[in-house]
CSV table of N, CA and C in Angstrom, one decimal:
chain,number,residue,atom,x,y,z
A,1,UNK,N,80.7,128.0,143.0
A,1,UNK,CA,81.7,128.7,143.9
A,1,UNK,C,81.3,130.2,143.9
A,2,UNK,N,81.5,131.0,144.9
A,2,UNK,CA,81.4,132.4,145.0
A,2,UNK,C,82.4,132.7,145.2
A,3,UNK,N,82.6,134.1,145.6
A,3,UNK,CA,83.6,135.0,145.9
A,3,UNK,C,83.9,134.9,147.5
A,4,UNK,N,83.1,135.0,147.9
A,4,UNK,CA,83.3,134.1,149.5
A,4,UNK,C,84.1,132.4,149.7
A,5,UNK,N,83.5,132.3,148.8
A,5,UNK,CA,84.6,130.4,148.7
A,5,UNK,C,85.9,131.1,148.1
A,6,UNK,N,85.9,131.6,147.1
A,6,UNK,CA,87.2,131.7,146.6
A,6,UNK,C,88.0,132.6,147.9
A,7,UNK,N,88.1,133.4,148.8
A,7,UNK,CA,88.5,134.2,149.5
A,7,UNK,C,88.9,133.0,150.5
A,8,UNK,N,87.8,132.1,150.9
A,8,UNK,CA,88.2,131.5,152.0
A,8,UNK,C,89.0,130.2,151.8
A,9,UNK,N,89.3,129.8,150.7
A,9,UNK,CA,89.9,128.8,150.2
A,9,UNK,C,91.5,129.5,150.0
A,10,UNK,N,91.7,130.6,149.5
A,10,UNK,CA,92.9,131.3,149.9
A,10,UNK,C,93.4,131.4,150.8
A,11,UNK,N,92.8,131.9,151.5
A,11,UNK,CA,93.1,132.1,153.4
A,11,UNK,C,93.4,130.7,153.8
A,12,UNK,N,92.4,129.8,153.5
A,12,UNK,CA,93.2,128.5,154.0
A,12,UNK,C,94.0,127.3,153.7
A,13,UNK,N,94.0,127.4,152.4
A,13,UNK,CA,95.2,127.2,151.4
A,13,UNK,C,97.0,127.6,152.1
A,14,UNK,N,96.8,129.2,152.0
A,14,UNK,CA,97.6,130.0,152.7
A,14,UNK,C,98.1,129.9,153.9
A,15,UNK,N,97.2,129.8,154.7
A,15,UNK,CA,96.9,129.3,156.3
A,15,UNK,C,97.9,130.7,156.8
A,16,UNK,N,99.3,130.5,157.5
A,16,UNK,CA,100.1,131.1,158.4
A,16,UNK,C,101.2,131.9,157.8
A,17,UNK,N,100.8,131.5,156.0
A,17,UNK,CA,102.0,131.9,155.2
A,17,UNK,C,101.3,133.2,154.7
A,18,UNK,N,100.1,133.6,155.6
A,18,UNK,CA,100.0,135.0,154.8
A,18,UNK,C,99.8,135.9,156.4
A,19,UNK,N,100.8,137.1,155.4
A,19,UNK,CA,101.4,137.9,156.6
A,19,UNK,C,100.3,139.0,156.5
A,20,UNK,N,99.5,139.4,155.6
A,20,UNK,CA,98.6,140.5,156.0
A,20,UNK,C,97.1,140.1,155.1
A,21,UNK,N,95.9,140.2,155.2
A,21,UNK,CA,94.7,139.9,154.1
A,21,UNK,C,93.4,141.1,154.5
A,22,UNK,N,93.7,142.2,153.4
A,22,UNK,CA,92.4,142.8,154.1
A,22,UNK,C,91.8,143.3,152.8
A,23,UNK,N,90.6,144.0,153.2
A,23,UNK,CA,89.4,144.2,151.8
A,23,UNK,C,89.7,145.4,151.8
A,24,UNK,N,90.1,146.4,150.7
A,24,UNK,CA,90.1,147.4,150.6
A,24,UNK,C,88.6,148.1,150.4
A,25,UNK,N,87.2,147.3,150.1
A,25,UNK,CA,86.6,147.1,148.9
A,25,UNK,C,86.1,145.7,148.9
A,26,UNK,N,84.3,145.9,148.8
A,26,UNK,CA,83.8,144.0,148.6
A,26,UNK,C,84.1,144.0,146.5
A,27,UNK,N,85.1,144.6,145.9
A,27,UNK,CA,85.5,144.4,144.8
A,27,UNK,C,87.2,144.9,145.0
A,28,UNK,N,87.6,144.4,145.4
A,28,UNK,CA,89.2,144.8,145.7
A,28,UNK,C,89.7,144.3,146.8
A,29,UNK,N,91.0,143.3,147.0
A,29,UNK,CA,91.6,142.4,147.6
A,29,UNK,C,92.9,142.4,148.1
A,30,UNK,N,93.4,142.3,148.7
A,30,UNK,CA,95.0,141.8,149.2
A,30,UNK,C,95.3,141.1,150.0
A,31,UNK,N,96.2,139.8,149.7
A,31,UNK,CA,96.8,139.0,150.2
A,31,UNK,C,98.4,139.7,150.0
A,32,UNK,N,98.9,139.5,151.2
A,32,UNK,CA,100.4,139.3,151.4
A,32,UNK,C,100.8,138.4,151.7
A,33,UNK,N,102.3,138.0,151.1
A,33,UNK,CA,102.6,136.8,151.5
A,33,UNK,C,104.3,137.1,151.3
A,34,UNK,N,105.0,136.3,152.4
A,34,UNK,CA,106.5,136.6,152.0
A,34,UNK,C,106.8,136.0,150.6
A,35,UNK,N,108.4,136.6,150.4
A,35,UNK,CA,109.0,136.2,149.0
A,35,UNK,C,108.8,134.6,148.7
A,36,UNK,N,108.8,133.9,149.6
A,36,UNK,CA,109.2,132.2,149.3
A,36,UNK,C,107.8,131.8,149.2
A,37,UNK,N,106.8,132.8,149.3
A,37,UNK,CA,105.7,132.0,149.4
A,37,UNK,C,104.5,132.4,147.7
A,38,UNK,N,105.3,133.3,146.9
A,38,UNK,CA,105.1,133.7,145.7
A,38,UNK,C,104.4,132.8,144.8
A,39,UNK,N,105.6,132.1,144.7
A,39,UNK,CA,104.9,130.7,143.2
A,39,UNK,C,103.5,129.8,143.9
A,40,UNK,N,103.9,129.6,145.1
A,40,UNK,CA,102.6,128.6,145.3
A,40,UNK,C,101.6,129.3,145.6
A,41,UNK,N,101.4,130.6,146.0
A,41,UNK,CA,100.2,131.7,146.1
A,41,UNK,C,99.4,131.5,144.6
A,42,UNK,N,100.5,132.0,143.6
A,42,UNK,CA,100.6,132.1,142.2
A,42,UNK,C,99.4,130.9,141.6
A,43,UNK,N,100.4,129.7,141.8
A,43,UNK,CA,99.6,128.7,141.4
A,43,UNK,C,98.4,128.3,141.9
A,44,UNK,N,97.8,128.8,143.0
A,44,UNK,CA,96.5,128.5,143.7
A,44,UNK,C,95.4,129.7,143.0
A,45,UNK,N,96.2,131.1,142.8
A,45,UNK,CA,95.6,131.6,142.3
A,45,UNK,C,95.1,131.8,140.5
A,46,UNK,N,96.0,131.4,140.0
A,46,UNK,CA,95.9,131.3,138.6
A,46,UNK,C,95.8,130.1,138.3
A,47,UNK,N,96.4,129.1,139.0
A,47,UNK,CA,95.7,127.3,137.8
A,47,UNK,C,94.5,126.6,138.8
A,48,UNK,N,95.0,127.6,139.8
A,48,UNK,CA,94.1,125.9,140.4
A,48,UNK,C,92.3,127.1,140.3
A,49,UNK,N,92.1,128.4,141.4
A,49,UNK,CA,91.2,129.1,141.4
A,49,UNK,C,91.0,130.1,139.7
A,50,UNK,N,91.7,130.1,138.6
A,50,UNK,CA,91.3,130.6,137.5
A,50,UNK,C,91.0,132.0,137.1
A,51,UNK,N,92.5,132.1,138.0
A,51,UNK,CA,92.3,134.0,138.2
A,51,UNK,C,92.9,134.4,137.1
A,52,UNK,N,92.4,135.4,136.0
A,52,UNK,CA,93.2,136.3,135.2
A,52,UNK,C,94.7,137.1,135.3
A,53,UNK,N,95.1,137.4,134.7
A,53,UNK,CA,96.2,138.1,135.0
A,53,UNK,C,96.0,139.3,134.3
A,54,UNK,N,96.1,140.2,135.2
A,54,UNK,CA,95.9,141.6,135.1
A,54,UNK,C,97.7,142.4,134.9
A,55,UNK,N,98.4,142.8,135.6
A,55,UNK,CA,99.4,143.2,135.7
A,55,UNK,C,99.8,143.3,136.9
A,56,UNK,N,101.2,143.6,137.1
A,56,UNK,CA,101.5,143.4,138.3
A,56,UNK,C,102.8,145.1,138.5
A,57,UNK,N,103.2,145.2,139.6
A,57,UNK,CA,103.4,147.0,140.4
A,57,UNK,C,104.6,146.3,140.9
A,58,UNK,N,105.7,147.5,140.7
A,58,UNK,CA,106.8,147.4,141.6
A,58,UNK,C,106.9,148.4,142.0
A,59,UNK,N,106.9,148.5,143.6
A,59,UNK,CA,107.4,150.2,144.4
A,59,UNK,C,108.1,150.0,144.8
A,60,UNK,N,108.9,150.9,145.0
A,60,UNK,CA,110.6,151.3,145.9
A,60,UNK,C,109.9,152.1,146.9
A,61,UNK,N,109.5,151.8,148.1
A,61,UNK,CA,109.1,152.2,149.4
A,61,UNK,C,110.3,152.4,149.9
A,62,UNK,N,109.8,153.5,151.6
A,62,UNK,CA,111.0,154.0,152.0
A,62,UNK,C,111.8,152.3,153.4
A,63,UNK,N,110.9,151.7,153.3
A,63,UNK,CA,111.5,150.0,153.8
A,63,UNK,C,111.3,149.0,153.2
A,64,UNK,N,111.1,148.9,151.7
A,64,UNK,CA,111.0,147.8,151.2
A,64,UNK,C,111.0,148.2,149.7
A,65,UNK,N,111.0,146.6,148.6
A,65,UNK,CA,110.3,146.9,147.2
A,65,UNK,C,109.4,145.6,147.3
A,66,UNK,N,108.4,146.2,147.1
A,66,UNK,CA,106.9,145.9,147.1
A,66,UNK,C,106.7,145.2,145.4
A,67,UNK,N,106.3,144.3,145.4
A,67,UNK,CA,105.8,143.5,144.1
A,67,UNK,C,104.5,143.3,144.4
A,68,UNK,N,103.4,143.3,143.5
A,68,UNK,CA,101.9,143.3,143.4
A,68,UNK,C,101.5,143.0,142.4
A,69,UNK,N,101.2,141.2,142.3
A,69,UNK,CA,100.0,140.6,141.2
A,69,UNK,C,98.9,141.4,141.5
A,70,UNK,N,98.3,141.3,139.9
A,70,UNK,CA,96.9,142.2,140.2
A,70,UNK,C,96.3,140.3,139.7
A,71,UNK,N,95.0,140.1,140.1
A,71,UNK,CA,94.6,139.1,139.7
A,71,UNK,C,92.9,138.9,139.5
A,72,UNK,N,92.3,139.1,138.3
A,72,UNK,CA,91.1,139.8,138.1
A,72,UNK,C,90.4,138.1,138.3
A,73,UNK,N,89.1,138.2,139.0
A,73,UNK,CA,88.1,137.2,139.0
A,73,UNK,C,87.2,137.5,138.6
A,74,UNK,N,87.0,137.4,136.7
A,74,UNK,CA,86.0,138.4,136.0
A,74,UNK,C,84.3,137.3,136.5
A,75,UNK,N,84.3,136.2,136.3
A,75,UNK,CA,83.2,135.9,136.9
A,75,UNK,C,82.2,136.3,138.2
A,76,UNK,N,83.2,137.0,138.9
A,76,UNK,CA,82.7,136.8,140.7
A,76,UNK,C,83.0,138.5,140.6
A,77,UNK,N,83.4,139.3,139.9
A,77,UNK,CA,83.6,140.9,139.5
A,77,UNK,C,84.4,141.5,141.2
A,78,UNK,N,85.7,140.8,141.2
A,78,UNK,CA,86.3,141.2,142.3
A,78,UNK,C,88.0,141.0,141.5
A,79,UNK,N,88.6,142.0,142.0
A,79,UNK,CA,90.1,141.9,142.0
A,79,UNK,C,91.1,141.4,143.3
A,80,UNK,N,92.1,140.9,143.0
A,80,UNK,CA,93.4,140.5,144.3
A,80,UNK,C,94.2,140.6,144.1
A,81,UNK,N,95.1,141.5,144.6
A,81,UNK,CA,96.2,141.6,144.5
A,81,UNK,C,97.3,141.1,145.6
A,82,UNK,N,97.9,140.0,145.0
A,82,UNK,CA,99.2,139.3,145.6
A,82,UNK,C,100.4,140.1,145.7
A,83,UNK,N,100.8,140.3,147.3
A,83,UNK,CA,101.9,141.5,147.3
A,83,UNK,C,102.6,140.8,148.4
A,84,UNK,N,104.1,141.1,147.9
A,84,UNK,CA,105.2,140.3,148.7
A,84,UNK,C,105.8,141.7,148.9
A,85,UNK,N,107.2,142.0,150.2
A,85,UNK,CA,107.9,142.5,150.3
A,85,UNK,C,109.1,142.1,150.0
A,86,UNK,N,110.3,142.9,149.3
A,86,UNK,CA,111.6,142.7,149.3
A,86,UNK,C,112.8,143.3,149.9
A,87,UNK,N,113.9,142.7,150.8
A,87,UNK,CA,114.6,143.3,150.8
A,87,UNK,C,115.5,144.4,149.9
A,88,UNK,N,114.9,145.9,150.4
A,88,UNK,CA,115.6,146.5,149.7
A,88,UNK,C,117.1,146.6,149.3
A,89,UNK,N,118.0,146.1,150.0
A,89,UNK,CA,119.0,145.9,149.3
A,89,UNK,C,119.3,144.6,148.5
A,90,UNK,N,118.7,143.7,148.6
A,90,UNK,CA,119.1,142.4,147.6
A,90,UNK,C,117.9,142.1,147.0
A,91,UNK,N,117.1,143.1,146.6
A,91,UNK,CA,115.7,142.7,146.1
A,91,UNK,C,115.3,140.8,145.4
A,92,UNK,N,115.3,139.9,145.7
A,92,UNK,CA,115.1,138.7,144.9
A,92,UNK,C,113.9,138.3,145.1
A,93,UNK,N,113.3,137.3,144.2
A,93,UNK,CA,112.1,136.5,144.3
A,93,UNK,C,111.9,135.5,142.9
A,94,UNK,N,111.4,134.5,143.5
A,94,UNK,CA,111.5,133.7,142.4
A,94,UNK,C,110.3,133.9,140.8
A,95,UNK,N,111.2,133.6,140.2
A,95,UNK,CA,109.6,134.3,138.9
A,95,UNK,C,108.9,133.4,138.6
A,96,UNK,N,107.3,134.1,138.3
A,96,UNK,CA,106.7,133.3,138.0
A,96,UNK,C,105.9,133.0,136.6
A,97,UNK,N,107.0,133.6,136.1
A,97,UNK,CA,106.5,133.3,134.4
A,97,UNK,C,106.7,132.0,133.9
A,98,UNK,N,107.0,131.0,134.7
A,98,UNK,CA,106.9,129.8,134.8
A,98,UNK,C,105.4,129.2,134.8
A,99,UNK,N,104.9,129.7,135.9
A,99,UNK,CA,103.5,129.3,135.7
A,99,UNK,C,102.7,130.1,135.0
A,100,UNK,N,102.7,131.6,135.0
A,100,UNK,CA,101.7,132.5,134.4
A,100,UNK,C,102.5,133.3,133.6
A,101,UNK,N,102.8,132.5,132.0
A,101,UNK,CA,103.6,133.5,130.9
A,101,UNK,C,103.3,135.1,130.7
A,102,UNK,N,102.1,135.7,131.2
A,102,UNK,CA,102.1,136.5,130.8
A,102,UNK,C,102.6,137.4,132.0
A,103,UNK,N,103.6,136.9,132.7
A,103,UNK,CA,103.9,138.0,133.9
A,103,UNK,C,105.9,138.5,133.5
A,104,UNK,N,106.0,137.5,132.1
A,104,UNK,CA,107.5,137.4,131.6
A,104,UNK,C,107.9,138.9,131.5
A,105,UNK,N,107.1,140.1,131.2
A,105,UNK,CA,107.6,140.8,130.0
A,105,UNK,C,107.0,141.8,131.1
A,106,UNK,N,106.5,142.1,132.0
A,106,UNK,CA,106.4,143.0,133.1
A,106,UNK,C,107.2,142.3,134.2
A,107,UNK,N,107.9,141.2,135.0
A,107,UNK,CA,109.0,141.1,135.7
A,107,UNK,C,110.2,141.6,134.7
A,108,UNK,N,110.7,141.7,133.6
A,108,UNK,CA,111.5,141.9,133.3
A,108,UNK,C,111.3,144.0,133.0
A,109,UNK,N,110.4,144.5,133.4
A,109,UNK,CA,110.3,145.9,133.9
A,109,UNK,C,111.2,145.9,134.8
A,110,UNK,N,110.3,145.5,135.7
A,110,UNK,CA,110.5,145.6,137.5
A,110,UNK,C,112.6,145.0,137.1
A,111,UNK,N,113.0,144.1,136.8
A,111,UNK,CA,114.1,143.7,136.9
A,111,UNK,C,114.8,145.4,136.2
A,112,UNK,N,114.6,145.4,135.3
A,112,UNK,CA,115.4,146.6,134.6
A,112,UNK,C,115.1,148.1,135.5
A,113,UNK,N,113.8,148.4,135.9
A,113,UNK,CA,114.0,150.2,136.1
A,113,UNK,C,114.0,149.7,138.4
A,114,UNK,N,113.5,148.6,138.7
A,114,UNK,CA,113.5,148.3,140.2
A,114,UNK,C,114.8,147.6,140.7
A,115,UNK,N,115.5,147.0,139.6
A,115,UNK,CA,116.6,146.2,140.5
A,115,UNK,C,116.3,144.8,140.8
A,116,UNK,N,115.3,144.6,140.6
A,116,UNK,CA,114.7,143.1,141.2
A,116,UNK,C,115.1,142.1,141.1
A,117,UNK,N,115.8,141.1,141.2
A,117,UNK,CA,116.5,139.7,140.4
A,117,UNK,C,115.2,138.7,140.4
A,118,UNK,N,114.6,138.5,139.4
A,118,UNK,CA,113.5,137.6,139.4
A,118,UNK,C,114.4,136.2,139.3
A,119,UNK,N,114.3,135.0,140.0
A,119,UNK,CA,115.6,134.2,139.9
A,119,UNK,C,114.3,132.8,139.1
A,120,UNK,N,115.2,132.2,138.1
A,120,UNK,CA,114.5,131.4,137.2
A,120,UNK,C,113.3,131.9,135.9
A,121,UNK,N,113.8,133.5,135.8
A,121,UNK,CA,113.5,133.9,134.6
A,121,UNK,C,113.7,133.4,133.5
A,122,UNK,N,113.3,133.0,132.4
A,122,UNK,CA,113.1,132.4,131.0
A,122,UNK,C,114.1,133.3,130.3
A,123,UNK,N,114.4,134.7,130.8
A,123,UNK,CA,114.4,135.9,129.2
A,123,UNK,C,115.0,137.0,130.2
A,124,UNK,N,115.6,137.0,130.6
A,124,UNK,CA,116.3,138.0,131.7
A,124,UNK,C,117.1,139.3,131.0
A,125,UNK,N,116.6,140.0,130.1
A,125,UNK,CA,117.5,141.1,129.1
A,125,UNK,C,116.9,142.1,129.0
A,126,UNK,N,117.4,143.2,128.0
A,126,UNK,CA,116.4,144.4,128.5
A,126,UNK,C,115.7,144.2,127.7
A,127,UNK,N,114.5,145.0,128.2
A,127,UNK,CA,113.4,145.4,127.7
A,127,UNK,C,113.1,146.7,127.3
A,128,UNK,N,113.3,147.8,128.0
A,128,UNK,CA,112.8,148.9,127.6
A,128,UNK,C,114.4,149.9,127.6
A,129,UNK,N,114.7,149.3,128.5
A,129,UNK,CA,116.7,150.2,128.9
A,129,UNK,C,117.7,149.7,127.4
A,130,UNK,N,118.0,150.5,126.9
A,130,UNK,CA,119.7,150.1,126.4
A,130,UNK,C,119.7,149.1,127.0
A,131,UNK,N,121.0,148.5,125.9
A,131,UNK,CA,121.5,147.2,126.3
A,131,UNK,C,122.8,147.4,127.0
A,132,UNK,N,123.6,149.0,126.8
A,132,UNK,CA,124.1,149.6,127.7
A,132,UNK,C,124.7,150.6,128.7
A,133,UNK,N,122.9,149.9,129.0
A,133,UNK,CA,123.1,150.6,130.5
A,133,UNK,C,123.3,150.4,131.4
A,134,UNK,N,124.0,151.3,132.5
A,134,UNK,CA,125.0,151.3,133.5
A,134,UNK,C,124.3,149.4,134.5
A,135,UNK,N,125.0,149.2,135.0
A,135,UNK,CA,125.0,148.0,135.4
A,135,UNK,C,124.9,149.0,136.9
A,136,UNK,N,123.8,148.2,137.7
A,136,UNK,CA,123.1,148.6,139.1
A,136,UNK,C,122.6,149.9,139.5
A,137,UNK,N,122.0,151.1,137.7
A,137,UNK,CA,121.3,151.9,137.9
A,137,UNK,C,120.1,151.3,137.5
A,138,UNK,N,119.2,151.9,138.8
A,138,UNK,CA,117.6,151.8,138.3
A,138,UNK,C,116.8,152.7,138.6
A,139,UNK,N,116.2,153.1,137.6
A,139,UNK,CA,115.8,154.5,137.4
A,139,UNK,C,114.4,154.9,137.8
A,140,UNK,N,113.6,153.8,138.7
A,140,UNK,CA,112.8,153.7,139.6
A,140,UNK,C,112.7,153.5,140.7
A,141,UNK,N,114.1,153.6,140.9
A,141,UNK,CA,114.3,153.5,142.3
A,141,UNK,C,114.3,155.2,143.2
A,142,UNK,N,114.6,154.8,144.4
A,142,UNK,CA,114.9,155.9,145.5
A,142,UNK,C,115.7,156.8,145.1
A,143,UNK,N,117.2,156.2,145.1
A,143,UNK,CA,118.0,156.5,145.5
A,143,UNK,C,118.8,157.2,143.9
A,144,UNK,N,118.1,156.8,142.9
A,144,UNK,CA,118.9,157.0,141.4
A,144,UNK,C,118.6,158.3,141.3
A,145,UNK,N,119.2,158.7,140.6
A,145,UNK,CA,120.2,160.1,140.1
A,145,UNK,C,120.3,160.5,138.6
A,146,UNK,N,119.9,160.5,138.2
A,146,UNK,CA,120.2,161.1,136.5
A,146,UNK,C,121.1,161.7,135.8
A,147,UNK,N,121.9,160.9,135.1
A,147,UNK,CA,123.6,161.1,134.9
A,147,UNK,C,122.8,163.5,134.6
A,148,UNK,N,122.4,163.4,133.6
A,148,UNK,CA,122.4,164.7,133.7
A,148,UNK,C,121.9,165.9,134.8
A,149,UNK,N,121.9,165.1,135.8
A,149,UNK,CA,121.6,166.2,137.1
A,149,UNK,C,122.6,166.0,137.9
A,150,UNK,N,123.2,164.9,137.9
A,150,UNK,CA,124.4,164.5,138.9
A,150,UNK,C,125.1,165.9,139.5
């Protein structure tokens, strides 16, 4: 298999469910795919094609929050990163530390400083925030405020 098979097996795996695919880079990748289409991306990319898990990005954009699997293909020396949009006000998506444990403990970032509700998380508590802290501040977001500058 090459990096050309693995690209096009994606694509058509994917088929209609992916909303944007372009090469930043013949070593750097992006697939988009809406929220519902996360886990099964997930699993094509990590069980079935044997992609690494690198880390994954949450941005609070000025129309969305952006989630980004990084997904390293150390054999074929190319990276892809799997990026969904979320509704900024109800940020959800289903988690996928179900299939790729090592994404448990960076969704639960993104949940604490982005807001994100990862739905079917294993371990949904803080990580890095107090345990009490304000309920629907996130301190990565846009719009947050810092009790001492308020």
């Amino acid at each position: 298999m090459t990096r050309d098979d693995i690209l096009a097996r994606i694509k058509a795996e994917l088929g209609d469910r992916v909303v944007d695919f372009h090469a930043k880079s013949d070593r750097r990748y992006y697939v988009e795919v809406g929220p519902d289409d996360v886990p099964g991306a997930t699993r094509l990319i990590f069980e079935e094609l044997g992609a690494r898990f690198q880390i994954a990005t949450g941005i609070d954009t000025p129309r969305a929050i952006e989630i980004l699997y990084h997904w390293a293909f150390d054999r074929f020396g190319f990276v892809l990163t799997l990026r969904t949009k979320l509704d900024r006000e109800k940020p959800e998506v289903d988690s996928v530390a179900g299939i790729c444990t090592g994404t448990e403990w960076i969704e639960r970032e993104m949940w604490e400083l982005l807001g994100v509700k990862f739905r079917g998380h294993p371990d949904m508590r803080h990580l890095l925030l107090r345990d009490d802290w304000p309920a629907g501040k996130f301190p990565l977001r846009r719009d947050y405020v810092r009790a001492d500058h308020a």
